GROMACS .gro file of N, CA and C in nm:
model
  480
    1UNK      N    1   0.085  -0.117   0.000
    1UNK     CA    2   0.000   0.000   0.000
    1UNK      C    3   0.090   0.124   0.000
    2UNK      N    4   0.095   0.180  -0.111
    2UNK     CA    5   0.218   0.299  -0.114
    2UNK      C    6   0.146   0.447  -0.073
    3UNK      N    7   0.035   0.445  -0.027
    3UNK     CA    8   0.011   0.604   0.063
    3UNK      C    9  -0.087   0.498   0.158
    4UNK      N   10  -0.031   0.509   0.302
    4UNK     CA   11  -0.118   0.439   0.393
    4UNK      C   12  -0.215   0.516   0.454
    5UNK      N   13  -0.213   0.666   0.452
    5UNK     CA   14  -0.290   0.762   0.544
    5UNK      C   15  -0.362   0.825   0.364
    6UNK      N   16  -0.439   0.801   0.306
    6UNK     CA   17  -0.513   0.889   0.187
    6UNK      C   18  -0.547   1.029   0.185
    7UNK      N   19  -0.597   0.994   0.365
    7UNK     CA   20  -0.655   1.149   0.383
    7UNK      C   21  -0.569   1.220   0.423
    8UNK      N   22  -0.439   1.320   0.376
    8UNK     CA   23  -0.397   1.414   0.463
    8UNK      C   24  -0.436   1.506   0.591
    9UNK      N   25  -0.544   1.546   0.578
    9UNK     CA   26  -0.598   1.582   0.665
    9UNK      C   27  -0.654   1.485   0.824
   10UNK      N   28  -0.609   1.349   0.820
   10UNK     CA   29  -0.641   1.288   0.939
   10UNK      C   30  -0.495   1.244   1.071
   11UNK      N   31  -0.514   1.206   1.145
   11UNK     CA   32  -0.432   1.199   1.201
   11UNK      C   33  -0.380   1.041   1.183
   12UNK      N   34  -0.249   1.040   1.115
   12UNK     CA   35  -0.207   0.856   1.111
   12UNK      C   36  -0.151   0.840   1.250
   13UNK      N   37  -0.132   0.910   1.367
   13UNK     CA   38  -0.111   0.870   1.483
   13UNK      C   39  -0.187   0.911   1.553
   14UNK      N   40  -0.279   0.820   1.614
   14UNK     CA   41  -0.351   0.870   1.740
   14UNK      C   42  -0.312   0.877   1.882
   15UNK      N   43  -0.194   0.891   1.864
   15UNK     CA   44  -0.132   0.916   2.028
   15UNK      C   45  -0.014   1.074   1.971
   16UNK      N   46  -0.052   1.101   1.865
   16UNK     CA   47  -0.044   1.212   1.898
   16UNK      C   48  -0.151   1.334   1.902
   17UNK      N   49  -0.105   1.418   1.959
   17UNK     CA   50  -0.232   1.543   1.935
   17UNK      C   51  -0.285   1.630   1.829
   18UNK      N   52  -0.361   1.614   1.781
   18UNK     CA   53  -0.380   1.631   1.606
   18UNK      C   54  -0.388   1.815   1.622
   19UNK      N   55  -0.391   1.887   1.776
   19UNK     CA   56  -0.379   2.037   1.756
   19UNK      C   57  -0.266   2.078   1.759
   20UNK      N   58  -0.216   2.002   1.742
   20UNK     CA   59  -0.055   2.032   1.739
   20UNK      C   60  -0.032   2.110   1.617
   21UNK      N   61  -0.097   2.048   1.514
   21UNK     CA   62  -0.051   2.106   1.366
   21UNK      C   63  -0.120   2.029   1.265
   22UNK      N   64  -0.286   2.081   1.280
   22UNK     CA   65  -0.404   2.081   1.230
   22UNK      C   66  -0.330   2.069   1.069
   23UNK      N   67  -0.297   2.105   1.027
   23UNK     CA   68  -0.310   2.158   0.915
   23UNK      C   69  -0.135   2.159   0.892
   24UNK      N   70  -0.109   2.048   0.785
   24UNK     CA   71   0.018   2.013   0.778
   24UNK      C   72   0.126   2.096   0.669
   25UNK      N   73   0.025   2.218   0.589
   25UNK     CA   74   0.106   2.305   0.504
   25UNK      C   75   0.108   2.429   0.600
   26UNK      N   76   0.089   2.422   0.740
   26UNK     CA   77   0.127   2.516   0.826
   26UNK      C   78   0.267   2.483   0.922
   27UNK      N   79   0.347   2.532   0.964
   27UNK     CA   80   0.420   2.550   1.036
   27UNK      C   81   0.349   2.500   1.159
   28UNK      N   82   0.466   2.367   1.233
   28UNK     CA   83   0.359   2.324   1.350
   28UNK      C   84   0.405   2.398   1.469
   29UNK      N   85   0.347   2.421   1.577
   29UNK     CA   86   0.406   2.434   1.684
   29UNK      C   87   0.537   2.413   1.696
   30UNK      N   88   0.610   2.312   1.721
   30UNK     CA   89   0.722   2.344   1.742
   30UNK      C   90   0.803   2.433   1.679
   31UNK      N   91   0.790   2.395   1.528
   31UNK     CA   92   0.846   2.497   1.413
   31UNK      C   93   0.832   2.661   1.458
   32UNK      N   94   0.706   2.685   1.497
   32UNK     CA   95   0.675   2.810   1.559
   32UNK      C   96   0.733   2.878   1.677
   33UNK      N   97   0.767   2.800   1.752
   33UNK     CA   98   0.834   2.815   1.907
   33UNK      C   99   1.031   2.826   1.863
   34UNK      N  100   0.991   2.718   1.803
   34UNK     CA  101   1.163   2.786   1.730
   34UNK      C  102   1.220   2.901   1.653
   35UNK      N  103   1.121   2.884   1.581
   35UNK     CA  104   1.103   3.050   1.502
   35UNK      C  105   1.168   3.176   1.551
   36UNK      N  106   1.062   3.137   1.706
   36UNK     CA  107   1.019   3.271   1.830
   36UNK      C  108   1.125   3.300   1.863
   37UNK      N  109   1.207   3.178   1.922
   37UNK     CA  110   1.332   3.196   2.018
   37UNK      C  111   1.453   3.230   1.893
   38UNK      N  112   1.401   3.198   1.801
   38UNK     CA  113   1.573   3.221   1.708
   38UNK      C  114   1.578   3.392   1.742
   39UNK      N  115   1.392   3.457   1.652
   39UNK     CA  116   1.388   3.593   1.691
   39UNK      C  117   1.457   3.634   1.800
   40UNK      N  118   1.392   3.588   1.912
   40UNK     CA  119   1.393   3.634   2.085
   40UNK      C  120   1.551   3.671   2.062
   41UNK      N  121   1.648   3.582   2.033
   41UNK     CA  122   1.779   3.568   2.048
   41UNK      C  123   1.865   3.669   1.954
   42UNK      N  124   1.835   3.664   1.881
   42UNK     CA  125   1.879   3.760   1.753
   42UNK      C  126   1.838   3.886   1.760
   43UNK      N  127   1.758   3.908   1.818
   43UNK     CA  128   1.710   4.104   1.800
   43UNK      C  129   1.783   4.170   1.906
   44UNK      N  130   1.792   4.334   1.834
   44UNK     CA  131   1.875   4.380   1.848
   44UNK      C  132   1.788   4.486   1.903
   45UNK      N  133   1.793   4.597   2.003
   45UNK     CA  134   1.733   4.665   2.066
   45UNK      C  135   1.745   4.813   1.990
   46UNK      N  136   1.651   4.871   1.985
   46UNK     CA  137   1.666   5.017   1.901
   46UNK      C  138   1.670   5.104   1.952
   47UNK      N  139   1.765   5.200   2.021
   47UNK     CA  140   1.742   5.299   2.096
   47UNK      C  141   1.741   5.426   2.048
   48UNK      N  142   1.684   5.534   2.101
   48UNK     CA  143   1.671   5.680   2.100
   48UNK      C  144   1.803   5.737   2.058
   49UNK      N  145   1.861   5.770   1.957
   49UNK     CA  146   2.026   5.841   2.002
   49UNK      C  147   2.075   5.945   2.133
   50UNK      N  148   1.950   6.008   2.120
   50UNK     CA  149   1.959   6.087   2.228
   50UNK      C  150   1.914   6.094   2.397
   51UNK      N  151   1.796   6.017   2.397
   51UNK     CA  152   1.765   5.991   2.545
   51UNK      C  153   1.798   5.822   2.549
   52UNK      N  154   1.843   5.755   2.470
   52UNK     CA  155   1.875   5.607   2.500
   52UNK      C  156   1.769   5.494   2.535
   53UNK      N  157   1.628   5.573   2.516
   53UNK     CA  158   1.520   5.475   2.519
   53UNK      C  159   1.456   5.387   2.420
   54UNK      N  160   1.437   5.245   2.473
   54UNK     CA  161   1.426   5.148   2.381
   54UNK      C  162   1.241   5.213   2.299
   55UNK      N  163   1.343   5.201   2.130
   55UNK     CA  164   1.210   5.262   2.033
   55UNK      C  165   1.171   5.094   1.953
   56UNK      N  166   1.209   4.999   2.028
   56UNK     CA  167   1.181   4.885   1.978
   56UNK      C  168   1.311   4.792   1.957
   57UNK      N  169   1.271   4.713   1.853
   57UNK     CA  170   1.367   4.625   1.842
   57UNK      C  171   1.390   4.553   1.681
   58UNK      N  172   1.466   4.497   1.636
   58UNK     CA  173   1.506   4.454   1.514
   58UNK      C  174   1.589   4.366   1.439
   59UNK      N  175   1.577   4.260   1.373
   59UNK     CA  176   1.619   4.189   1.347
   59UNK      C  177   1.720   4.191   1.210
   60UNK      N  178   1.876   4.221   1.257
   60UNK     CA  179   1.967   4.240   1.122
   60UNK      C  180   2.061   4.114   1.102
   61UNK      N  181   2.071   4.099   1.019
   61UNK     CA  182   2.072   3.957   1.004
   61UNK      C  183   2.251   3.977   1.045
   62UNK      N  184   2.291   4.056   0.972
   62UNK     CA  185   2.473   4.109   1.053
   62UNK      C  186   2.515   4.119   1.187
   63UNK      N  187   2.396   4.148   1.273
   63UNK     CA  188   2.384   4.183   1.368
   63UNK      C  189   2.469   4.049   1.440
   64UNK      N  190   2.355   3.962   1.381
   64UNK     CA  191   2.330   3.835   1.453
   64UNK      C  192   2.469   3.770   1.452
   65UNK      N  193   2.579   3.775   1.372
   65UNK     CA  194   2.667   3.684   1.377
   65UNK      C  195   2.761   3.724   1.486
   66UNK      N  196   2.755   3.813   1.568
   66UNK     CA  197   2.869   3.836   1.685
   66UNK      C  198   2.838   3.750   1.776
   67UNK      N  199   2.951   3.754   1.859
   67UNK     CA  200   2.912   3.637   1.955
   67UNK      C  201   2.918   3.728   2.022
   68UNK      N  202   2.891   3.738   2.206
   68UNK     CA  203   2.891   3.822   2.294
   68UNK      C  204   3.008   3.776   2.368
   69UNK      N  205   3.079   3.918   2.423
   69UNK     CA  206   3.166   3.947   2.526
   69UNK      C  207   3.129   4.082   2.635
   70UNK      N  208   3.170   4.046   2.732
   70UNK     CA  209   3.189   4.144   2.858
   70UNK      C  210   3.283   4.235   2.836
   71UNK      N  211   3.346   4.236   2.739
   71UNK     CA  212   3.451   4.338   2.726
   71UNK      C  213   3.442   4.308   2.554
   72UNK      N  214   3.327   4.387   2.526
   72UNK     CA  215   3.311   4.418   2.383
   72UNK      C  216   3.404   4.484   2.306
   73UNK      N  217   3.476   4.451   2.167
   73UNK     CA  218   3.493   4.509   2.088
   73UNK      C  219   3.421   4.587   1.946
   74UNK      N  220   3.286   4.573   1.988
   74UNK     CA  221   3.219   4.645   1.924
   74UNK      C  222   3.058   4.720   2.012
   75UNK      N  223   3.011   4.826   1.955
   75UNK     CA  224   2.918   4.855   2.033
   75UNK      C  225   2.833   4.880   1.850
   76UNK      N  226   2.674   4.910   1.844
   76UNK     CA  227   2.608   4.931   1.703
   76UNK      C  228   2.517   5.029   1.773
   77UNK      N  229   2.488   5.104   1.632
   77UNK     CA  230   2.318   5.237   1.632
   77UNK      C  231   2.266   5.149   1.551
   78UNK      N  232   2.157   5.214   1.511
   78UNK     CA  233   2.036   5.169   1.412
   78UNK      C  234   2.044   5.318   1.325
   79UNK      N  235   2.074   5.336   1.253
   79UNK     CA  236   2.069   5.508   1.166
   79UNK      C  237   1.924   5.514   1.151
   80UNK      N  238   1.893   5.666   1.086
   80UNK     CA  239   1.741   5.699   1.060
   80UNK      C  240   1.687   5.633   0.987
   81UNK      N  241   1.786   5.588   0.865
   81UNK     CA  242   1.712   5.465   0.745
   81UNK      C  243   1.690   5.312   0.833
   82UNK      N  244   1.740   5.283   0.928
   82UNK     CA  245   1.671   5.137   0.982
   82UNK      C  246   1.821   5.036   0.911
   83UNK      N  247   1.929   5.114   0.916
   83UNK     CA  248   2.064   5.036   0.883
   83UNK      C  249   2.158   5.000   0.984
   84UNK      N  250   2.166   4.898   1.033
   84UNK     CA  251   2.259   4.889   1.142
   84UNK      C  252   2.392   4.948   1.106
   85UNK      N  253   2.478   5.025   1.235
   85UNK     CA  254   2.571   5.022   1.212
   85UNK      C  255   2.695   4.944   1.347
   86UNK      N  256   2.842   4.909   1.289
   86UNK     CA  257   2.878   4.929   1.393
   86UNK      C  258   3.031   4.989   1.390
   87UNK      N  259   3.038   5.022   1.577
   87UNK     CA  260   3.162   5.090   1.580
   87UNK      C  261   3.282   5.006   1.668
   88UNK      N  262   3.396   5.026   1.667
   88UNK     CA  263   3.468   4.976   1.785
   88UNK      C  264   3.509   5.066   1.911
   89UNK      N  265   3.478   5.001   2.018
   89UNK     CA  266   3.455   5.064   2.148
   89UNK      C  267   3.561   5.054   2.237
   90UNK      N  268   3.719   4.990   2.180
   90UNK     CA  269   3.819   4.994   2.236
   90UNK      C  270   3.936   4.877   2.112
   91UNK      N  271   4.026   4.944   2.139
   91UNK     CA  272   4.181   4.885   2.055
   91UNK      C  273   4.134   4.735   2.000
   92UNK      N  274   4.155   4.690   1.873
   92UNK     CA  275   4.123   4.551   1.834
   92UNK      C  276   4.215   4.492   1.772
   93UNK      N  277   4.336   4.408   1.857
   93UNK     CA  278   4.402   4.352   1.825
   93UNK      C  279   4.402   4.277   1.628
   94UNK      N  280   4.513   4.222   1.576
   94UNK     CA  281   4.448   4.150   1.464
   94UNK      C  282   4.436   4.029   1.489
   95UNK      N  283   4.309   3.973   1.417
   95UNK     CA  284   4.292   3.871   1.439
   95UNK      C  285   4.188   3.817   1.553
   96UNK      N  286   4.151   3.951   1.626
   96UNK     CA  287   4.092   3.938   1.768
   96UNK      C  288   3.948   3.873   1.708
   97UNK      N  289   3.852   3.809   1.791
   97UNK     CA  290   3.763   3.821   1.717
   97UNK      C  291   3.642   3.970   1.740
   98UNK      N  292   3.584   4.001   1.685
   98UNK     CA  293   3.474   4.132   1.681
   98UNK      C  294   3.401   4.053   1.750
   99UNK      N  295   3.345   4.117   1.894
   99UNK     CA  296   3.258   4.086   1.942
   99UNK      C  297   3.134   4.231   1.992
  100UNK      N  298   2.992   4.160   2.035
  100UNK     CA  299   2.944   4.319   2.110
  100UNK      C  300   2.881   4.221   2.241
  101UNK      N  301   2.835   4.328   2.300
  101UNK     CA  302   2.748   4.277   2.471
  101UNK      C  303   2.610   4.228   2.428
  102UNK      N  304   2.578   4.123   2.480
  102UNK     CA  305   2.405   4.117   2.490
  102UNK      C  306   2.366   4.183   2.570
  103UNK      N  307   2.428   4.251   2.688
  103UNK     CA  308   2.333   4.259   2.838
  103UNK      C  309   2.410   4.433   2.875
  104UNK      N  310   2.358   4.465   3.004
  104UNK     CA  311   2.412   4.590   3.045
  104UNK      C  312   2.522   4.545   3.128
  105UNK      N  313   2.627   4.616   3.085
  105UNK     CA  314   2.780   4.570   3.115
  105UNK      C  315   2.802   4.691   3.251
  106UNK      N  316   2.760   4.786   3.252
  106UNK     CA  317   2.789   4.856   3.356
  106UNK      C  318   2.686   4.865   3.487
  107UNK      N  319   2.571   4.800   3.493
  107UNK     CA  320   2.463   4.825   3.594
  107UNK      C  321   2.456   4.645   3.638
  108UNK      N  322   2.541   4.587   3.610
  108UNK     CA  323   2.508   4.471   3.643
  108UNK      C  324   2.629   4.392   3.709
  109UNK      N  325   2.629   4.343   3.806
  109UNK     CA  326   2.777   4.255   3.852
  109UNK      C  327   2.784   4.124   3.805
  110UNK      N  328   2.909   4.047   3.802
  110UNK     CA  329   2.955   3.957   3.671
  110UNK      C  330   2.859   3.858   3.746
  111UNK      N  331   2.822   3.831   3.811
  111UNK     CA  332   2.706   3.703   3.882
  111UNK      C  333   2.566   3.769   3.815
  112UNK      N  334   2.563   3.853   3.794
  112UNK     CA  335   2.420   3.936   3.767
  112UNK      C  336   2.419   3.872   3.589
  113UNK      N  337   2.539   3.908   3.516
  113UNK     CA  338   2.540   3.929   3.384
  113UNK      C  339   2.536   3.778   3.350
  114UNK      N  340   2.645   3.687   3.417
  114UNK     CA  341   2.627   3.518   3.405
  114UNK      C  342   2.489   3.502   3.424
  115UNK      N  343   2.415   3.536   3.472
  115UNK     CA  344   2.270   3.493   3.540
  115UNK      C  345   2.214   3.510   3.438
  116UNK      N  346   2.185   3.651   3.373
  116UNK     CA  347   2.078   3.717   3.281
  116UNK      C  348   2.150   3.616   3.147
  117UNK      N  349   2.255   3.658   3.114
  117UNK     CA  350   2.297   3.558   2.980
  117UNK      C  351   2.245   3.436   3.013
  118UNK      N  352   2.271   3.327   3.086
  118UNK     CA  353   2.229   3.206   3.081
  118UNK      C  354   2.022   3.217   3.062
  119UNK      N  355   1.988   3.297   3.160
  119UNK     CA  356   1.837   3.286   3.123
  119UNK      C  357   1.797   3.327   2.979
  120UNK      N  358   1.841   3.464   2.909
  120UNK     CA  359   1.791   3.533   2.783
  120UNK      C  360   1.847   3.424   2.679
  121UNK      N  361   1.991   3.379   2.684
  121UNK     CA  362   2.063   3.370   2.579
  121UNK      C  363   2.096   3.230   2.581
  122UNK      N  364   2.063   3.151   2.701
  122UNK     CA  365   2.093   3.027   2.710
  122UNK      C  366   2.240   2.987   2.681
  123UNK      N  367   2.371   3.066   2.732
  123UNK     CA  368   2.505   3.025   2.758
  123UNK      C  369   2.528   3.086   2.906
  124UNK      N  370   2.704   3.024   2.913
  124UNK     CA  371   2.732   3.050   3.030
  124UNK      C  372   2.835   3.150   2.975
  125UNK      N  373   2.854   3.240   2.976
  125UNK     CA  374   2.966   3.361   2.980
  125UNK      C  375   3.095   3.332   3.013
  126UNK      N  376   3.199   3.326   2.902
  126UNK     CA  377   3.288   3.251   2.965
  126UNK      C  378   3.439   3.365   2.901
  127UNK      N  379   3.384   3.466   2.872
  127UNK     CA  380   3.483   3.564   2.806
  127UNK      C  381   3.579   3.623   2.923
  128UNK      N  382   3.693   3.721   2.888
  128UNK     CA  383   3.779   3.709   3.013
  128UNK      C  384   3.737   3.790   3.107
  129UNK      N  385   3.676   3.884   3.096
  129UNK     CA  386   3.606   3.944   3.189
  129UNK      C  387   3.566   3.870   3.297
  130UNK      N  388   3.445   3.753   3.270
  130UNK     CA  389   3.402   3.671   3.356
  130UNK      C  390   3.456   3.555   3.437
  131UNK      N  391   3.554   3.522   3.355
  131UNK     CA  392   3.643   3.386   3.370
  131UNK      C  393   3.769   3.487   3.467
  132UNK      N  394   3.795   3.572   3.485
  132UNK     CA  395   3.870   3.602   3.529
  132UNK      C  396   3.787   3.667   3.676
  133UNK      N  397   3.683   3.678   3.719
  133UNK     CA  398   3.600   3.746   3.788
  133UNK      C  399   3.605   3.606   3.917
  134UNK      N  400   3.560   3.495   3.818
  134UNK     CA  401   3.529   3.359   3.895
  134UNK      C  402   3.688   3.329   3.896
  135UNK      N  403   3.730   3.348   3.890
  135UNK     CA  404   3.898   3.293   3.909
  135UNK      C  405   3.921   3.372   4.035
  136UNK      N  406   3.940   3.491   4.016
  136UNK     CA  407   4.014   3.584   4.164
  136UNK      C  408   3.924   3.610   4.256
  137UNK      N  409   3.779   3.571   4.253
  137UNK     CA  410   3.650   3.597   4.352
  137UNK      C  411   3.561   3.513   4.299
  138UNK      N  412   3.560   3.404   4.347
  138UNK     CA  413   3.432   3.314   4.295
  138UNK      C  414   3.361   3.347   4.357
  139UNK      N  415   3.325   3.433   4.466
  139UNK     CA  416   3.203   3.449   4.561
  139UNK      C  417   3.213   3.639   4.526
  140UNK      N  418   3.211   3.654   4.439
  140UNK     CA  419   3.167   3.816   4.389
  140UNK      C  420   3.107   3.889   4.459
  141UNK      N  421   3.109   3.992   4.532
  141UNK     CA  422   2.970   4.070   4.523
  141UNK      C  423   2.878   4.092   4.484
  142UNK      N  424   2.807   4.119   4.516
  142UNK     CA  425   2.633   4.202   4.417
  142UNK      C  426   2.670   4.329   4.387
  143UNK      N  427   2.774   4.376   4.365
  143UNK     CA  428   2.834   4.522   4.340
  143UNK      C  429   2.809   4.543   4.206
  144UNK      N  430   2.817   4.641   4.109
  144UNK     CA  431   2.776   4.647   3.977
  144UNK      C  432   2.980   4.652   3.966
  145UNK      N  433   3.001   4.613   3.822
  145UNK     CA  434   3.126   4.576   3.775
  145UNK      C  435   3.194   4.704   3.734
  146UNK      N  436   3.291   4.802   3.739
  146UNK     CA  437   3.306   4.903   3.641
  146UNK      C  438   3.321   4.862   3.531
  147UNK      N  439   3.307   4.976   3.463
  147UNK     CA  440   3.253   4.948   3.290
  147UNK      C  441   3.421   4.911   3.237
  148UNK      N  442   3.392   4.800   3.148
  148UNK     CA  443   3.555   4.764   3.109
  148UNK      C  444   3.626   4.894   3.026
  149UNK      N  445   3.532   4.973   3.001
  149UNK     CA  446   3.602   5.099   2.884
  149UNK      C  447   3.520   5.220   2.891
  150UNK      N  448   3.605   5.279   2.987
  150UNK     CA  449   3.537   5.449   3.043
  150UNK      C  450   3.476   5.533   2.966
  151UNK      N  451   3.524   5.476   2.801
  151UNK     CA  452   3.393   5.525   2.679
  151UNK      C  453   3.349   5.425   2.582
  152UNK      N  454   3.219   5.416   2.662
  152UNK     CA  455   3.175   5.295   2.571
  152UNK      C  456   3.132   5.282   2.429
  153UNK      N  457   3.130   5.398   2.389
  153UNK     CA  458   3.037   5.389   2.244
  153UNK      C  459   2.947   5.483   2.296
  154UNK      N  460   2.937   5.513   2.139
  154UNK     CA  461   2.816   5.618   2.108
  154UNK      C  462   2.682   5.575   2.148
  155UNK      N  463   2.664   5.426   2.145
  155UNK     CA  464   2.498   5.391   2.160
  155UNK      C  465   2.552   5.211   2.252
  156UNK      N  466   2.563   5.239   2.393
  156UNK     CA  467   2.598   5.121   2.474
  156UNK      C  468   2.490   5.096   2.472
  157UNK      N  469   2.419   4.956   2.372
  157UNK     CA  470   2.319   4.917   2.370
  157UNK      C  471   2.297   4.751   2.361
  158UNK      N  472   2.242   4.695   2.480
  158UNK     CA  473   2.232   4.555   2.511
  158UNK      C  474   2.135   4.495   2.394
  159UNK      N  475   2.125   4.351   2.373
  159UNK     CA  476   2.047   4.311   2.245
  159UNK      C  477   1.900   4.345   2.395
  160UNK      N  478   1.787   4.348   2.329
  160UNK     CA  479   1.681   4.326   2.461
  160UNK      C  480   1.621   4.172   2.543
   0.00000   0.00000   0.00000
């Protein structure tokens, strides 16, 4: 019998839940939930140039390929046309790799920033900033960290 289910529309497993994904030229649930989180993970926060308030958020596909560090070598704007840009926010060795922050690097202490990365971003922070934090004080404070670079960029802006 070379098509055992005729009806597309029925369920050939009844131990699974047919609302899962009614309708099989749709994207099922899971497909959807993955979707979400690729978004969730990838967007990039849009801020005000001038008062620094989040005007939303955005998905650049350039954006997306940095990996994150605590001691960023890159910080980005969003220009008036909706073009990402980015800048470097301190000396970049060659060869270094370009990295930017997911999180707020100056209002947060390195237990704070391990914490929020592992929940938003699902890693453990392991750049030298942090690795060096848990090395000379594994029991940190709740103190906020000073900022690794007394000028951070034009637009110190965390992904959201």
């Amino acid at each position: 019998n070379p098509n055992p289910n005729p009806n597309p529309n029925t369920n050939p497993n009844p131990n699974l839940n047919p609302n899962l994904n009614p309708n099989p030229t749709l994207p099922s649930v899971v497909e959807l939930a993955q979707f979400l989180m690729i978004c969730r993970v990838n967007a990039h926060a849009i801020l005000d140039p001038f008062t620094q308030e989040s005007m939303g958020v955005g998905l650049f596909p350039t954006g997306a390929v940095f990996n994150h560090s605590c001691v960023p070598a890159l910080d980005y704007l969003v220009d008036p046309s909706g073009r990402m840009q980015f800048v470097t926010v301190r000396p970049v060795r060659r060869g270094e790799e370009l990295t930017t922050t997911y999180t707020d690097l100056v209002m947060q202490s390195t237990p704070q920033r391990i914490a929020a990365l592992r929940q938003e971003y699902f890693f453990t922070c392991v750049c030298p900033r942090c690795s060096l934090a848990e090395t000379s004080n594994p029991k940190s404070s709740a103190k906020p960290d000073a900022s690794p670079n007394p000028n951070p960029g034009p637009n110190p802006s965390p992904k959201p």
